[in-house]
Structure formats: structure tokens, C-alpha cells
PDB file of C-alpha atoms in Angstrom:
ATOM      1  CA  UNK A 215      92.309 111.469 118.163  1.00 95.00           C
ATOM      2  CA  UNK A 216      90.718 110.040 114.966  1.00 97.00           C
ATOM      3  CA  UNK A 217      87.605 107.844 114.932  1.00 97.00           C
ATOM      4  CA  UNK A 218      87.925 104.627 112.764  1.00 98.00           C
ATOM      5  CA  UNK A 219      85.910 101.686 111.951  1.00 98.00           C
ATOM      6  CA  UNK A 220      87.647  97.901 112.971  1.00 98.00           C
ATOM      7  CA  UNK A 221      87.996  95.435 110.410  1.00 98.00           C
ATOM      8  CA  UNK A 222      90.275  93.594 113.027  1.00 98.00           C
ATOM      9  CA  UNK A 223      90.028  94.245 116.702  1.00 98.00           C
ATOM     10  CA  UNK A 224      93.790  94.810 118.714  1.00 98.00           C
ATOM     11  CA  UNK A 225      95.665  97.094 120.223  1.00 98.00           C
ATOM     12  CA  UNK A 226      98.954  97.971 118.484  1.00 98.00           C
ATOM     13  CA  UNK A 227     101.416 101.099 118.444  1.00 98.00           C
ATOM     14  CA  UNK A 228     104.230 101.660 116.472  1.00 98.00           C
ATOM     15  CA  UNK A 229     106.022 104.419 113.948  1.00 98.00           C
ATOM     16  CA  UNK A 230     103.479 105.191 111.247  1.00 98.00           C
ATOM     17  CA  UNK A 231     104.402 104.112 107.403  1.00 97.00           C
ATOM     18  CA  UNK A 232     102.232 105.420 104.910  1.00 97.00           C
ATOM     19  CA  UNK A 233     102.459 104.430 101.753  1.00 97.00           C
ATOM     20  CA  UNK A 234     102.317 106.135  98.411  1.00 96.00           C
ATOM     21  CA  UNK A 235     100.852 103.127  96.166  1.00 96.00           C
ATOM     22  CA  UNK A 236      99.095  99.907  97.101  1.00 95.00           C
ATOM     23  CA  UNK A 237     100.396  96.850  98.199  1.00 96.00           C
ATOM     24  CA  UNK A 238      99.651  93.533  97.867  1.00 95.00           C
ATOM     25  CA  UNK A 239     101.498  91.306 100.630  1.00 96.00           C
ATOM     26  CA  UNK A 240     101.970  88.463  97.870  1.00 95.00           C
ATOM     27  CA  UNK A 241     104.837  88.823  95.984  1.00 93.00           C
ATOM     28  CA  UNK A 242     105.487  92.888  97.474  1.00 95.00           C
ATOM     29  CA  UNK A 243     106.774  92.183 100.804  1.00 97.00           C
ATOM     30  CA  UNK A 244     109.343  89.536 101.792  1.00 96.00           C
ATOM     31  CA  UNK A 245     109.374  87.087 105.119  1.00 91.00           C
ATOM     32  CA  UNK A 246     111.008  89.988 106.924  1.00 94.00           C
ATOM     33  CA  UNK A 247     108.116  92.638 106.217  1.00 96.00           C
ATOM     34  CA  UNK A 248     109.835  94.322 103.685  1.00 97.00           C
ATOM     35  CA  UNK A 249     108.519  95.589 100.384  1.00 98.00           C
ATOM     36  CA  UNK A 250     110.132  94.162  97.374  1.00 98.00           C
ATOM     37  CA  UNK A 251     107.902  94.651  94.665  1.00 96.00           C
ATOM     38  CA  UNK A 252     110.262  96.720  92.399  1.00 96.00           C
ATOM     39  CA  UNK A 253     107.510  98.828  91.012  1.00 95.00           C
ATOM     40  CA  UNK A 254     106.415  99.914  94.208  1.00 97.00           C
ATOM     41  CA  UNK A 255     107.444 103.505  95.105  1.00 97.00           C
ATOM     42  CA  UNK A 256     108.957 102.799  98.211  1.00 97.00           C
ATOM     43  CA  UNK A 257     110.825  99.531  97.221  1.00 98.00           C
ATOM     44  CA  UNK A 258     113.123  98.616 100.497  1.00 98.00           C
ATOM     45  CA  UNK A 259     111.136  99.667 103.109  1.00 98.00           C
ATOM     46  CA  UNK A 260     110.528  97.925 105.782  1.00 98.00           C
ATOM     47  CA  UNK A 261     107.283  97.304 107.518  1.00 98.00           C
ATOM     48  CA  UNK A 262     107.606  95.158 110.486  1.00 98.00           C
ATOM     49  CA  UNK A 263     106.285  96.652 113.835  1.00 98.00           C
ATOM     50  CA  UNK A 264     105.339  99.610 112.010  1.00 98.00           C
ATOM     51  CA  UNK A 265     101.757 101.360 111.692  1.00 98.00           C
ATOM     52  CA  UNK A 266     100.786 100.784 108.127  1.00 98.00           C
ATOM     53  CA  UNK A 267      99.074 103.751 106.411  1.00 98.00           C
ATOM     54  CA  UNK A 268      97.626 103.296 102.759  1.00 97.00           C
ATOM     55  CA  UNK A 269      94.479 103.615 100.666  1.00 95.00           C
ATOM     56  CA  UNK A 270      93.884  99.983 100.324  1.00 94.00           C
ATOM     57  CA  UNK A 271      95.689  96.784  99.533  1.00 93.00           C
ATOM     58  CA  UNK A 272      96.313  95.636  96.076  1.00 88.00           C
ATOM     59  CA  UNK A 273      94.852  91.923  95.587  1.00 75.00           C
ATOM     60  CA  UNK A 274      95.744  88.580  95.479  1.00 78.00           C
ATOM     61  CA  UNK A 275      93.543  86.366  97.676  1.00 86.00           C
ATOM     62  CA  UNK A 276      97.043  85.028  98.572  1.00 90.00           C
ATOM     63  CA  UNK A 277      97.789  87.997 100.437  1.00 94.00           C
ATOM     64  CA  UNK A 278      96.061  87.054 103.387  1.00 96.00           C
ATOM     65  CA  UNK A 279      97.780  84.063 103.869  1.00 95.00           C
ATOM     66  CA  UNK A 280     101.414  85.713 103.496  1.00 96.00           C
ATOM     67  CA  UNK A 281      99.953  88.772 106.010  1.00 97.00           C
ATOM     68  CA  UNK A 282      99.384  85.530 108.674  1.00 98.00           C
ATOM     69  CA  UNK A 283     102.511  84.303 108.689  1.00 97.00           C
ATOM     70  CA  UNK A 284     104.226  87.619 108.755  1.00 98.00           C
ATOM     71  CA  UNK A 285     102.039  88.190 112.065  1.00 98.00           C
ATOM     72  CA  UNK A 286     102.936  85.004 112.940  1.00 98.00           C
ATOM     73  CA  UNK A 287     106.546  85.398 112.479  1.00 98.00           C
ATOM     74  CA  UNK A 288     106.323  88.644 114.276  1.00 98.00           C
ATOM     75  CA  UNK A 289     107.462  90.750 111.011  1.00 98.00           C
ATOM     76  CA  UNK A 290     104.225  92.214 109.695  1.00 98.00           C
ATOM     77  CA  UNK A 291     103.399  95.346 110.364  1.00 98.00           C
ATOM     78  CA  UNK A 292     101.916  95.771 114.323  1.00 98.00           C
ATOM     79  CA  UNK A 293      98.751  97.523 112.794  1.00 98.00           C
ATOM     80  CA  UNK A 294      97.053  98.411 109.560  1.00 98.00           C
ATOM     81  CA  UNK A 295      95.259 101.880 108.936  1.00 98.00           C
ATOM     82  CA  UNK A 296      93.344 101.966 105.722  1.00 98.00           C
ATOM     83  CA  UNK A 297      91.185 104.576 103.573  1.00 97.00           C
ATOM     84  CA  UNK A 298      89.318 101.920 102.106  1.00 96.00           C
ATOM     85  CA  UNK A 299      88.064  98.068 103.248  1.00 97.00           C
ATOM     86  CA  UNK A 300      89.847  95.261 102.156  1.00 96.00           C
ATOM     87  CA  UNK A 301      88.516  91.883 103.137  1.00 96.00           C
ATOM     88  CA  UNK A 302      91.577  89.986 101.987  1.00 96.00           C
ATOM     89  CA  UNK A 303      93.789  92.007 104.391  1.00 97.00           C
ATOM     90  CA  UNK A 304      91.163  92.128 107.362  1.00 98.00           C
ATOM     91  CA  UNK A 305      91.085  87.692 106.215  1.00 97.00           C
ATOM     92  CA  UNK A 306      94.920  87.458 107.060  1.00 97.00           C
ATOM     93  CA  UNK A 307      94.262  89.452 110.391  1.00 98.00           C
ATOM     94  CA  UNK A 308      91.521  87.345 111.280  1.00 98.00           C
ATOM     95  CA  UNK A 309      93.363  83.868 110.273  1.00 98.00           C
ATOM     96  CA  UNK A 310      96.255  85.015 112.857  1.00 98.00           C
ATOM     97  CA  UNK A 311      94.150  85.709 115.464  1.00 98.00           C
ATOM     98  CA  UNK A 312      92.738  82.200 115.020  1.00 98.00           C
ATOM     99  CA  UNK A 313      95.795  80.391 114.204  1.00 97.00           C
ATOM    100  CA  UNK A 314      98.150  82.043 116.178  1.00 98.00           C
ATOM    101  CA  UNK A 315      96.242  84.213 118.916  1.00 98.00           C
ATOM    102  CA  UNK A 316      97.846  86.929 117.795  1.00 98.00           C
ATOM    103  CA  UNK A 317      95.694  90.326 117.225  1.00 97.00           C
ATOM    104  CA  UNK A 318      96.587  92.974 114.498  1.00 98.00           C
ATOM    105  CA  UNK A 319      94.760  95.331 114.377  1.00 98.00           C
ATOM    106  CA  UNK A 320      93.220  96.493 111.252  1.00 98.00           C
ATOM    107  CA  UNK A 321      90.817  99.715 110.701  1.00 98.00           C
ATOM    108  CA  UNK A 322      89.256 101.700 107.865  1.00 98.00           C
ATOM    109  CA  UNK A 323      89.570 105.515 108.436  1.00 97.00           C
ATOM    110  CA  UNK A 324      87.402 107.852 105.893  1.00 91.00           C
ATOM    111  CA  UNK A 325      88.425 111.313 104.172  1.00 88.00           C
ATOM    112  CA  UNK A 326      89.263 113.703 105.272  1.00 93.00           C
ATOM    113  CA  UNK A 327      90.474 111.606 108.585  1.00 95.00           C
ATOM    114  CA  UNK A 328      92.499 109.721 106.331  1.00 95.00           C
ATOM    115  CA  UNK A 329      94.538 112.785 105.261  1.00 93.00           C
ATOM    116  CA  UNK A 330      94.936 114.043 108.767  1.00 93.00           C
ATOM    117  CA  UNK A 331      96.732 111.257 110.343  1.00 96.00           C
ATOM    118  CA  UNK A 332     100.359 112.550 111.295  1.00 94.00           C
ATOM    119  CA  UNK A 333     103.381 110.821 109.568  1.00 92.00           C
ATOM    120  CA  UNK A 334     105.939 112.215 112.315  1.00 93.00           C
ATOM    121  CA  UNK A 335     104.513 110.661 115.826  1.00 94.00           C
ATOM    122  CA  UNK A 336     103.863 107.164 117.020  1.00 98.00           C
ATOM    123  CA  UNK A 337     100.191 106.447 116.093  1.00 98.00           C
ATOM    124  CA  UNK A 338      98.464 103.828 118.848  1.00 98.00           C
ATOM    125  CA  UNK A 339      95.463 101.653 117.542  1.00 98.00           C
ATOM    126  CA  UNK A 340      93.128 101.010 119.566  1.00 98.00           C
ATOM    127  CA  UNK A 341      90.437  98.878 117.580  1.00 98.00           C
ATOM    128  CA  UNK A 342      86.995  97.206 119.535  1.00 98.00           C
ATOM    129  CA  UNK A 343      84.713  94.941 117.532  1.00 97.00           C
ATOM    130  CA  UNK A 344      83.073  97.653 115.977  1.00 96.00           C
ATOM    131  CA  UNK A 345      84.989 101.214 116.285  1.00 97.00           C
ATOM    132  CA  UNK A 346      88.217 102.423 117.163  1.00 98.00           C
ATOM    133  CA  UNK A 347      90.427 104.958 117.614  1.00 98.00           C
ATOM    134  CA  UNK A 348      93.836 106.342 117.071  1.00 98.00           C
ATOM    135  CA  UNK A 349      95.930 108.814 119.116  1.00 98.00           C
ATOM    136  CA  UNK A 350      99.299 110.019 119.145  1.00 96.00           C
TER     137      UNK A 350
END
């Protein structure tokens, strides 16, 4: 089990993903939560009902809104495991939640956490208004 600190509350399980680069949800991922920024490193990918592991996002205010509708549409990823805040992807979690009612949970996990998290079990996120945690 790794402590975490919620951005997002929710409760979400799924395969992790982690990715190698950042990723901004505008313009890098399509309406079916996969990543088509070209440059990225792991182009093709899909993300939808996955546990998304990466440092941090990589702008655009306008990623928020695209992160909504992708929980909205059911094709973002179930939850979102970070090394480092970032408001505009906690925003699009939050604007979901209030839209939509639907919760994604999204949580900040520090080094050397961050490096432990396994990349060959299900992860389950399990973020309160404050802390969370995540097993597998």
C-alpha cells in the first residue's frame, strides 16, 4: 500500500499506464482516450479505464475541459496517479464530478513512492478529501 495525497476524491481500479513523457489531454488524446500526440513516446495507447501513472500533465488550460468530457463519455482514464500537482487536471476531475456526478479520482504520490508503484498488477485508488491510498 502507498500513501497519497487527493487532488480529486473517488474510488477507481483499473490496469496501471504509466507514462514515459507528459501529457496534455488537449490535442494528445482523442474522444476515445487515446494518445495521439505524435511526439509523445507512447503514441497509440490507449487510456480509457486505465490507472494513469505520470509525473505531471503538460498544460493547456483546455485540458481540463477535454479530461471532463472524456469522464463524461466514459473514455478517460478511471483514475489519475501523479508525481507532481496539476490543478488543470485535478479542474477537469472536479468539473465532472459537478457536471456529470461522476468521480475520478486524482492523487499526487511523492518520491520515492512514485517509483515504487508496480506496472504489472491492477492498482485500486482509493482517494478521501484529503489522503488516499493505493493497493494492489
Amino acid at each position: 500500500m502507498i500513501r497519497a495525497r487527493t487532488l480529486h476524491p473517488g474510488i477507481a481500479s483499473g490496469e496501471p499506464i504509466t507514462l514515459t513523457a507528459p501529457l496534455s489531454f488537449w490535442g494528445g488524446t482523442d474522444e476515445q482516450g487515446r494518445i495521439v500526440d505524435a511526439h509523445h513516446p507512447q503514441c497509440g495507447t490507449i487510456l480509457a479505464g486505465r490507472v494513469l501513472v505520470m509525473e505531471s500533465g503538460r498544460g493547456s488550460s483546455s485540458a481540463s475541459s477535454v479530461l471532463a468530457e472524456q469522464i463524461r463519455a466514459h473514455t478517460a482514464p478511471a483514475a489519475i496517479i501523479l508525481a507532481r500537482p496539476d490543478a488543470i487536471i485535478a479542474l477537469g476531475a472536479l468539473v465532472a464530478h459537478e457536471l456529470y456526478g461522476l468521480a475520478t479520482p486524482v492523487v499526487v504520490v511523492g518520491r520515492p513512492a512514485y517509483d515504487d508503484l508496480p506496472t504489472d498488477h491492477p492498482l485500486r485508488v482509493t482517494a478521501g478529501p484529503l489522503d488516499a491510498t493505493i493497493t494492489w
